[in-house]
Tab-separated table of C-alpha atoms in Angstrom:
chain	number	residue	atom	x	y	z
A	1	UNK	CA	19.185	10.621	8.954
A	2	UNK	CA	20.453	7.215	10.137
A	3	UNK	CA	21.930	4.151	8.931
A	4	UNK	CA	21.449	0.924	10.376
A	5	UNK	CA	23.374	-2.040	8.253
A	6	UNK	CA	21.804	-5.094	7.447
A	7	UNK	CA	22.633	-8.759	6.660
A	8	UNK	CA	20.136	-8.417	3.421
A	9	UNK	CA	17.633	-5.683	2.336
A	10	UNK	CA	14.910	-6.133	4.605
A	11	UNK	CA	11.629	-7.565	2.708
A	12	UNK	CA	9.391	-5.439	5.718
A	13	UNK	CA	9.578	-2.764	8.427
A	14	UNK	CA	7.830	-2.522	11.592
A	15	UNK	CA	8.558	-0.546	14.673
A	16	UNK	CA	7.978	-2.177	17.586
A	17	UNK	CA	8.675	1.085	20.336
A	18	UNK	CA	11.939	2.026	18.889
A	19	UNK	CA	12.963	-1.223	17.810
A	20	UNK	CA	12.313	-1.775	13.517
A	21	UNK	CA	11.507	-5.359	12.724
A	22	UNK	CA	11.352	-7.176	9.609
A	23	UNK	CA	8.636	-10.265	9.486
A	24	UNK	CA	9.469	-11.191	5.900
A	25	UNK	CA	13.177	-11.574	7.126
A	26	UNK	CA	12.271	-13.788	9.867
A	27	UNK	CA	11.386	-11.410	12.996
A	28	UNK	CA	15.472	-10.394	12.611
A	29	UNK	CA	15.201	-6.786	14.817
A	30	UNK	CA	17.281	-3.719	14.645
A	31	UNK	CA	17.537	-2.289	18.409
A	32	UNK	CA	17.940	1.528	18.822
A	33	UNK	CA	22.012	1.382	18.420
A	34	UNK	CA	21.851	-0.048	15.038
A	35	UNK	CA	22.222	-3.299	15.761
A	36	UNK	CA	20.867	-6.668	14.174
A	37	UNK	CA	19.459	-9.383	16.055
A	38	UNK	CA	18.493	-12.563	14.556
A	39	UNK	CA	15.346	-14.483	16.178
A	40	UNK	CA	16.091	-17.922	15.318
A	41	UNK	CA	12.334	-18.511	13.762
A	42	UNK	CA	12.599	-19.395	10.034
A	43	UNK	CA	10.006	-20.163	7.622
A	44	UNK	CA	10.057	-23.458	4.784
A	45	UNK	CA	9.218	-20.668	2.436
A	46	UNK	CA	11.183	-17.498	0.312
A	47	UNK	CA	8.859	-15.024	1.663
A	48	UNK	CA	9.389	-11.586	0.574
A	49	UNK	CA	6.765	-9.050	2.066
A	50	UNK	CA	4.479	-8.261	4.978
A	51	UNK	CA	1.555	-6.824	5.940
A	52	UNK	CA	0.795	-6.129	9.430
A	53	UNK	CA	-2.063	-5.401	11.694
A	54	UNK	CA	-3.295	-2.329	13.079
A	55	UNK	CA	-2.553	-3.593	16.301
A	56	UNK	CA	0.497	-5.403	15.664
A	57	UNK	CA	-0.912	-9.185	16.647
A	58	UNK	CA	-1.310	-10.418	13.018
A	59	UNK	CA	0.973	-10.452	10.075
A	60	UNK	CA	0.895	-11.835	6.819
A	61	UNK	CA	4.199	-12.753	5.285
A	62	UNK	CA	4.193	-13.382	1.230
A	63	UNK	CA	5.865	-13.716	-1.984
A	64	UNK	CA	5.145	-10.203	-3.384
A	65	UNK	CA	4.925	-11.888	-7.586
A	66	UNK	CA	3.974	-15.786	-6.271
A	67	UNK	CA	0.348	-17.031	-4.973
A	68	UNK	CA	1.690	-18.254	-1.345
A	69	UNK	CA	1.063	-16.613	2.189
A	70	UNK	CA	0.845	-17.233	6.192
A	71	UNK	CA	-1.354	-15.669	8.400
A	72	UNK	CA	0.510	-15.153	11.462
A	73	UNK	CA	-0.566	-14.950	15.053
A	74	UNK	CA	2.251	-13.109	16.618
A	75	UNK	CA	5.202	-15.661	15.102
A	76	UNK	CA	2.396	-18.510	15.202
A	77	UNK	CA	1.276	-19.749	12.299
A	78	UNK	CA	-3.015	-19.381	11.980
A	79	UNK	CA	-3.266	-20.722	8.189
A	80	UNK	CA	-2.003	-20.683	5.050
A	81	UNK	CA	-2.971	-18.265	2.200
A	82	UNK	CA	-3.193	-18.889	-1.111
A	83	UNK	CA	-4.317	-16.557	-4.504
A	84	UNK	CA	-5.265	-17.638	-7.900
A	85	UNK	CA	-2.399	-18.180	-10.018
A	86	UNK	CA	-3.763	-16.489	-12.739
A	87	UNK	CA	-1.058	-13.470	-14.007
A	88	UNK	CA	0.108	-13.448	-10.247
A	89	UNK	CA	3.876	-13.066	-11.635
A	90	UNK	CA	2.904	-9.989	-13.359
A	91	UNK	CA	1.543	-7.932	-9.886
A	92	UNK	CA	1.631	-7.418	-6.712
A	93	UNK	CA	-0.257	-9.752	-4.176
A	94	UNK	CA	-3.541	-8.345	-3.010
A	95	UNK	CA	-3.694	-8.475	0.827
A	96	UNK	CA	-4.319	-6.115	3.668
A	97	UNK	CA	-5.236	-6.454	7.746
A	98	UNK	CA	-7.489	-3.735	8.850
A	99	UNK	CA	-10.086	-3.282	11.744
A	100	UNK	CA	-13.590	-2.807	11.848
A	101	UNK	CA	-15.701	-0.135	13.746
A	102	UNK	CA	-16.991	-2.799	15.948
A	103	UNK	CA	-13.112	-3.794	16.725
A	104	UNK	CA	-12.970	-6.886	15.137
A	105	UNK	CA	-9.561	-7.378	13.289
A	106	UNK	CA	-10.031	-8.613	9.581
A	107	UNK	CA	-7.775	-10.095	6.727
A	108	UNK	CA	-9.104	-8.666	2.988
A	109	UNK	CA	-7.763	-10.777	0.153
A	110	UNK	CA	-8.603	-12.401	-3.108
A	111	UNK	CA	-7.776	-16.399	-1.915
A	112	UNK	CA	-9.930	-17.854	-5.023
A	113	UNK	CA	-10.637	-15.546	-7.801
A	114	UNK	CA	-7.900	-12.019	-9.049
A	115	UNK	CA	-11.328	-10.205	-8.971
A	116	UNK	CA	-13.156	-11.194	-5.763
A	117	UNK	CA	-12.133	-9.593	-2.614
A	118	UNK	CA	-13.328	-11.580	0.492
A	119	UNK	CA	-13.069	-10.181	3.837
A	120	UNK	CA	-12.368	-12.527	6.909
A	121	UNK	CA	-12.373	-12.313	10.408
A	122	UNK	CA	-8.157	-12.631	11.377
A	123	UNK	CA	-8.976	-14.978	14.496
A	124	UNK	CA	-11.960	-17.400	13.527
A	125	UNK	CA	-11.101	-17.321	9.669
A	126	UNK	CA	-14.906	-16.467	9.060
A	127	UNK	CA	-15.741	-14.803	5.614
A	128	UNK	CA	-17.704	-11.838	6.503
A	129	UNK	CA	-18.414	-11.623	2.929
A	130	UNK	CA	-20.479	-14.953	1.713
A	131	UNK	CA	-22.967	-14.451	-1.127
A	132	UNK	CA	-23.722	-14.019	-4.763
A	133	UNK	CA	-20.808	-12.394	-6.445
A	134	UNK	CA	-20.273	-10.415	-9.644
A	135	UNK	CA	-16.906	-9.122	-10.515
A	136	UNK	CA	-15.757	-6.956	-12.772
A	137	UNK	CA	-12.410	-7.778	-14.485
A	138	UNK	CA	-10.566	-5.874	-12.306
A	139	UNK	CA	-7.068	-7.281	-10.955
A	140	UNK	CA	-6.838	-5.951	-7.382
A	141	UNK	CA	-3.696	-4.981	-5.678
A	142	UNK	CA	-2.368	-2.646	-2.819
A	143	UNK	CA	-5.195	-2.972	-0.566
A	144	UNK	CA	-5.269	-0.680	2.174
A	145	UNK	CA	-8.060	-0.527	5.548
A	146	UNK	CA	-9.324	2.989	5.983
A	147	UNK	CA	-8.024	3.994	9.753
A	148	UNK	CA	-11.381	4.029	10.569
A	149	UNK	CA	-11.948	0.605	9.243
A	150	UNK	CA	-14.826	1.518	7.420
A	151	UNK	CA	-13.817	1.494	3.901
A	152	UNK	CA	-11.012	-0.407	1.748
A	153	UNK	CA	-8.931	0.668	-1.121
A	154	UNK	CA	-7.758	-1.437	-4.180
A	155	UNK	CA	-4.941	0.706	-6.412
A	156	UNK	CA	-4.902	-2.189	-8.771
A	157	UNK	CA	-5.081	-1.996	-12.718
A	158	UNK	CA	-7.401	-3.696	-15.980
A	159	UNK	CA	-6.279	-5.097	-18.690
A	160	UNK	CA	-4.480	-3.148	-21.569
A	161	UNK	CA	-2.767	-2.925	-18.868
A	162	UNK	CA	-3.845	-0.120	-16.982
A	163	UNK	CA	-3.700	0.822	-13.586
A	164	UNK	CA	-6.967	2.373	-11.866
A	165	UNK	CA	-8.247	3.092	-8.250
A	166	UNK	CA	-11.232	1.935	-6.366
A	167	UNK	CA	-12.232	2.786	-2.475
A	168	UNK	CA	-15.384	0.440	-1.226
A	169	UNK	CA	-17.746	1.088	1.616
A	170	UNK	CA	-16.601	-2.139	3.967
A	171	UNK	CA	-19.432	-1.455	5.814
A	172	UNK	CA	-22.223	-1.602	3.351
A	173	UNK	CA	-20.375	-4.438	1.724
A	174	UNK	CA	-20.525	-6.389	5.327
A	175	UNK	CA	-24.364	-6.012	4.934
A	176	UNK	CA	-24.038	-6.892	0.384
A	177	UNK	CA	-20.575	-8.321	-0.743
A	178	UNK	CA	-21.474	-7.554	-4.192
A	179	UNK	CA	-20.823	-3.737	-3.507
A	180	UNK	CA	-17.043	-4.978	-3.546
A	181	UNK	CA	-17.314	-5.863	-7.361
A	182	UNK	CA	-18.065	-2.952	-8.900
A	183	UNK	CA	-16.015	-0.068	-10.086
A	184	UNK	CA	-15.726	2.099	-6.251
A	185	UNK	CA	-14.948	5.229	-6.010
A	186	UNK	CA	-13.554	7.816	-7.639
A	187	UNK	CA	-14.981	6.019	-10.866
A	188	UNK	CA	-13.435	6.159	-14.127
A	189	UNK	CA	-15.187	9.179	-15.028
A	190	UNK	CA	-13.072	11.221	-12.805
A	191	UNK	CA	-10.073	9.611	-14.363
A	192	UNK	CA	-8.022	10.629	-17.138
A	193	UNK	CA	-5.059	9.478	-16.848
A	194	UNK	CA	-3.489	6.476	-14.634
A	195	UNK	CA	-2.983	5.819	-11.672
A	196	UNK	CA	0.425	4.718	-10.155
A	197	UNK	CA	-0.337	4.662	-6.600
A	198	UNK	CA	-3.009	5.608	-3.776
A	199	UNK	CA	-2.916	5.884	0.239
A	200	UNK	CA	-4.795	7.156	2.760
A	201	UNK	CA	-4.156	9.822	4.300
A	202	UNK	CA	-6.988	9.589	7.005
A	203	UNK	CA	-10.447	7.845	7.081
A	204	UNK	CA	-12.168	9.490	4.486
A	205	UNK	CA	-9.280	11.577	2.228
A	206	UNK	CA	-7.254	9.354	-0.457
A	207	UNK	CA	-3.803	10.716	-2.015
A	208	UNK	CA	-3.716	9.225	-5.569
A	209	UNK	CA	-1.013	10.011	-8.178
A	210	UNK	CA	-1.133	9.817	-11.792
A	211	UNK	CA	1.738	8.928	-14.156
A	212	UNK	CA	1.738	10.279	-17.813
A	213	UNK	CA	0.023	7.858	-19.394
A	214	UNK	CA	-3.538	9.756	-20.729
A	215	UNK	CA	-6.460	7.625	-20.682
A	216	UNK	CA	-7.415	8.720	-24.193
A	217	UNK	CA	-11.271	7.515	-25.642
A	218	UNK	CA	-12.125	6.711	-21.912
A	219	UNK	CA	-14.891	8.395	-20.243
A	220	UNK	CA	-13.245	11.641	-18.800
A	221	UNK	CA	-12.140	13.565	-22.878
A	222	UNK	CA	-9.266	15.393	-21.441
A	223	UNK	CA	-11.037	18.776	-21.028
A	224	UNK	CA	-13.144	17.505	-18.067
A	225	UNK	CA	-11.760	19.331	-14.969
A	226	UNK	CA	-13.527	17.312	-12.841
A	227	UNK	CA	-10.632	14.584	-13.785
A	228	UNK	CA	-7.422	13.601	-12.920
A	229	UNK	CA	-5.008	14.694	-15.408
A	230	UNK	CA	-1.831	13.119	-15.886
A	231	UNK	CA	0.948	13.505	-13.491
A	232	UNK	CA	-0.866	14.748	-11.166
A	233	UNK	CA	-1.333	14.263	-7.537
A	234	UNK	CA	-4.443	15.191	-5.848
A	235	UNK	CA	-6.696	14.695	-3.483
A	236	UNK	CA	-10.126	12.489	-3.457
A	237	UNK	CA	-12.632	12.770	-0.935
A	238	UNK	CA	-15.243	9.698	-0.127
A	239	UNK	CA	-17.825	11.459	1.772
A	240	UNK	CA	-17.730	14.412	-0.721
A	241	UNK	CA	-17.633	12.472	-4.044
A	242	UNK	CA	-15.115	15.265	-5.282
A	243	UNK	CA	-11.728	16.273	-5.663
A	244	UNK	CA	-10.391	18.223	-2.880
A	245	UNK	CA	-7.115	19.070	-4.123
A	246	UNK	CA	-5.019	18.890	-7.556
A	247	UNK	CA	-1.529	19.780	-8.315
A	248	UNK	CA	0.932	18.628	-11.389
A	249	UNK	CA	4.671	18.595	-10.181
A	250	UNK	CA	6.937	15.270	-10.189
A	251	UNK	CA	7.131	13.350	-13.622
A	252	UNK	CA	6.998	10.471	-11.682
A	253	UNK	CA	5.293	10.021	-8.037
A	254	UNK	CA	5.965	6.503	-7.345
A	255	UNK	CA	4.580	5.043	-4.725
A	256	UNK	CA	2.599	7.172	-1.933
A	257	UNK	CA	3.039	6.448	1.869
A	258	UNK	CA	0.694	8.495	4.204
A	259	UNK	CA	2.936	9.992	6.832
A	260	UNK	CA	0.166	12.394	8.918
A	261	UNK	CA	-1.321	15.256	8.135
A	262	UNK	CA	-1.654	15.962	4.513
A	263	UNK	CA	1.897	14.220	4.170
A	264	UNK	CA	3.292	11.555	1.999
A	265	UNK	CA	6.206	9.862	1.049
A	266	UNK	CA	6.937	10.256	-2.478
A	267	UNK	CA	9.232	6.910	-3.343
A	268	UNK	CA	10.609	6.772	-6.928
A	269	UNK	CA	14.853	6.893	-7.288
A	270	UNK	CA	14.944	8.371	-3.770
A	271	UNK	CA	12.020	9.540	-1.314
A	272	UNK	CA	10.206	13.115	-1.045
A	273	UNK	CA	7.989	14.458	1.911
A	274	UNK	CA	5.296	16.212	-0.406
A	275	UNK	CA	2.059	18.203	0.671
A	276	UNK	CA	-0.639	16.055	-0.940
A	277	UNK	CA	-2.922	19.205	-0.935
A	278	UNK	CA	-0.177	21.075	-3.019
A	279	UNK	CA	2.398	19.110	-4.897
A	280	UNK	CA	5.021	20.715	-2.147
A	281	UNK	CA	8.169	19.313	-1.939
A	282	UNK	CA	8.779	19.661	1.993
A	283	UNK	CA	11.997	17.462	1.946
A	284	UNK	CA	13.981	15.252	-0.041
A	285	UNK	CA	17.061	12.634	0.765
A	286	UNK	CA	18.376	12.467	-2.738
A	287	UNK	CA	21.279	10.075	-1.566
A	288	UNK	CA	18.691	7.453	-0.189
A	289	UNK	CA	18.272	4.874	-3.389
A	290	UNK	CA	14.965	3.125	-3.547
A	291	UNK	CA	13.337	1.706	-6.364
A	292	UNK	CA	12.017	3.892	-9.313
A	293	UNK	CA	8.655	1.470	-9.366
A	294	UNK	CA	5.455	2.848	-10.853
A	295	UNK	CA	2.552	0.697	-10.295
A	296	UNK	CA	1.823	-2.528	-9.041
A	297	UNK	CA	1.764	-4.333	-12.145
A	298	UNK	CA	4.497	-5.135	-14.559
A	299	UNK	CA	8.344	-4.710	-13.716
A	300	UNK	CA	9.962	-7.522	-11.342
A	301	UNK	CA	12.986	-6.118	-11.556
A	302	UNK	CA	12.136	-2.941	-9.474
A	303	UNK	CA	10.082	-4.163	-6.289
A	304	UNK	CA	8.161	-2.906	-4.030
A	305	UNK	CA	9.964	-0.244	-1.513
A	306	UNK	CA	9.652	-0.808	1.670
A	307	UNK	CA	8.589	1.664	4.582
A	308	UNK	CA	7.526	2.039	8.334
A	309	UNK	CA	6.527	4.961	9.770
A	310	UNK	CA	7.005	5.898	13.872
A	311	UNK	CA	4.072	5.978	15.562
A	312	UNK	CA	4.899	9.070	16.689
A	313	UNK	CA	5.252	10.775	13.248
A	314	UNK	CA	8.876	11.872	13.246
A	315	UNK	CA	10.745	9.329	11.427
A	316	UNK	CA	10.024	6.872	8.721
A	317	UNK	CA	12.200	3.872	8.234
A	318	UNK	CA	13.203	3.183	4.605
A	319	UNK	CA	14.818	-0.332	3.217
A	320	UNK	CA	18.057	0.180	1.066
A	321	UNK	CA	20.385	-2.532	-0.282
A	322	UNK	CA	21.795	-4.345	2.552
A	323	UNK	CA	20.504	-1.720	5.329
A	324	UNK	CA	17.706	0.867	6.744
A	325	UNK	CA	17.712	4.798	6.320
A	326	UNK	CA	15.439	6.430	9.386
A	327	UNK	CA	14.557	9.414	7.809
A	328	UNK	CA	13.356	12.437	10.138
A	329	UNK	CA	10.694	13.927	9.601
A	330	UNK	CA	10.396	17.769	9.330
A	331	UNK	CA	7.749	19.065	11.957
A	332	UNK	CA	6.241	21.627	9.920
A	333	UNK	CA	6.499	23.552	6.402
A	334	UNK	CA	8.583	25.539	7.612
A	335	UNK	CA	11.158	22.813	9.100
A	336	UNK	CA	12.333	21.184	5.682
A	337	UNK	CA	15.577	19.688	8.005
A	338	UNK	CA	16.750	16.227	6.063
């Protein structure tokens, strides 16, 4: 593990060849030696998070609890982003960057309505997703583009307030938005308990983890074993329609971060390689602090973490107050170095 210090806790992480940058914090860079480099681009706005592109050409830069965001072209500004105002202090921004089968590099956010996702291509600003709407009351958050670019998820929450999981066919959706407003998969039904957070971990496998909260007189009864009990983490396949995997283990998962394979990054206090398929603990760095957040709705005072993984899958880069921790990655099971 390394430390590289910081003039402020980086809002974003991107590696750019071995170089970490952090688009929130104005493009500043961190070279392979630890050391920071300012750009000298600012923005007229506190931005605090990013979102980048598959391909690294677009970013979006935003205030993680606020309704404002830029589209960026490389460090040129395309156009400015907006959300509905409506509870946006209370969870996170919905907004990912993703691209399509057919190569085309889209924006997915909700720029009118908490409940309509609209999907846009980055360079022309075209919504690929005109037509009649009907939305559920769902509040979206963490969006995330299927590698493949085929499918999205939305590990946002409902009102009690409750935090759920939906994955959409992008595809289909291209061809009838309206598949966007309805409940995705897994469904409640195979739900029992919530959900704190969902990644991918490839095109067609989701990690989701559940915190203890039970979903009592919903759907699932408790006895279903077809749902997802609380704390668990398992494993939800799209093409299937099934669980793949289930294990119980961590009171609290915290937020998931696909790092290859059937990996993740457990973040909650301090961050945990686990085995998705398992519950396996394959490394910890208990001295790393990150926040213990659980969700994407409800505490401001516990934000988002923030992480970047290599490209080449042996380190992750982790923000800590006033620095970075580059975590490396154990190669196998068996290799649990820290």
């Amino acid at each position: 593990m390394r430390i590289f210090k910081a003039s402020g806790t980086p809002g974003s992480l991107r590696w750019d060849g071995d170089e970490l940058v952090d688009a929130a914090g104005a493009f500043r860079r961190w070279t392979p030696d630890g050391a920071e480099h300012a750009s000298g681009f600012r923005y007229g706005y506190e931005f605090d998070r990013a979102a980048h592109s598959p391909s690294g050409r677009w970013t979006v830069v935003y205030e993680e609890r606020g309704t404002k965001a830029l589209l960026l072209d490389g460090q040129r500004i395309a156009r400015e982003l907006d959300r509905s105002h409506y509870s946006a202090r209370d969870y996170d921004y919905p907004v990912a960057l993703g691209t399509l089968p057919d190569g085309r590099e889209v924006l997915v956010h909700c720029p009118e309505e908490y409940n309509v996702l609209e999907v846009e291509d980055a360079a022309s600003g075209e919504r690929l997703t005109s037509g009649p709407r009907e939305p559920r009351d769902f509040f979206h958050s963490r969006l995330a583009v299927s590698p493949d670019g085929r499918r999205l998820l939305s590990a946002g929450w409902v009102w009690s307030p409750f935090g759920l999981v939906s994955a959409y066919d992008l595809e289909a959706a291209a061809a009838n938005p309206s598949l966007l407003d309805g409940q995705g998969a897994p469904g409640n039904a195979a739900l029992d308990a919530e959900v704190s957070s969902a990644c991918w971990l490839d095109s067609d496998r989701l990690a989701v983890a559940a915190n203890d909260w039970d979903l009592g007189a919903g759907e699932a009864d408790g006895e279903d074993q077809r749902a997802l009990g609380v704390r668990e983490l398992a494993v939800w396949s799209c093409s299937a329609a099934r669980w793949l995997h289930r294990s119980a283990g961590a009171a609290d998962w915290g937020t998931l971060v696909p790092c290859g394979g059937n990996r993740v990054l457990s973040l909650y206090g301090h961050p945990r390689l686990v085995d998705a398929t398992d519950g396996t603990v394959l490394a910890e760095w208990p001295d790393v602090a990150v926040p213990r957040r659980d969700g994407a709705y409800g505490v401001t005072h516990f934000p988002s973490p923030v992480t970047a993984l290599h490209g080449d899958g042996t380190r992750v880069a982790v923000a800590v107050e006033n620095g970075i921790a580059v975590l490396e990655l154990p190669r196998d099971r068996q290799d649990r170095r820290i």
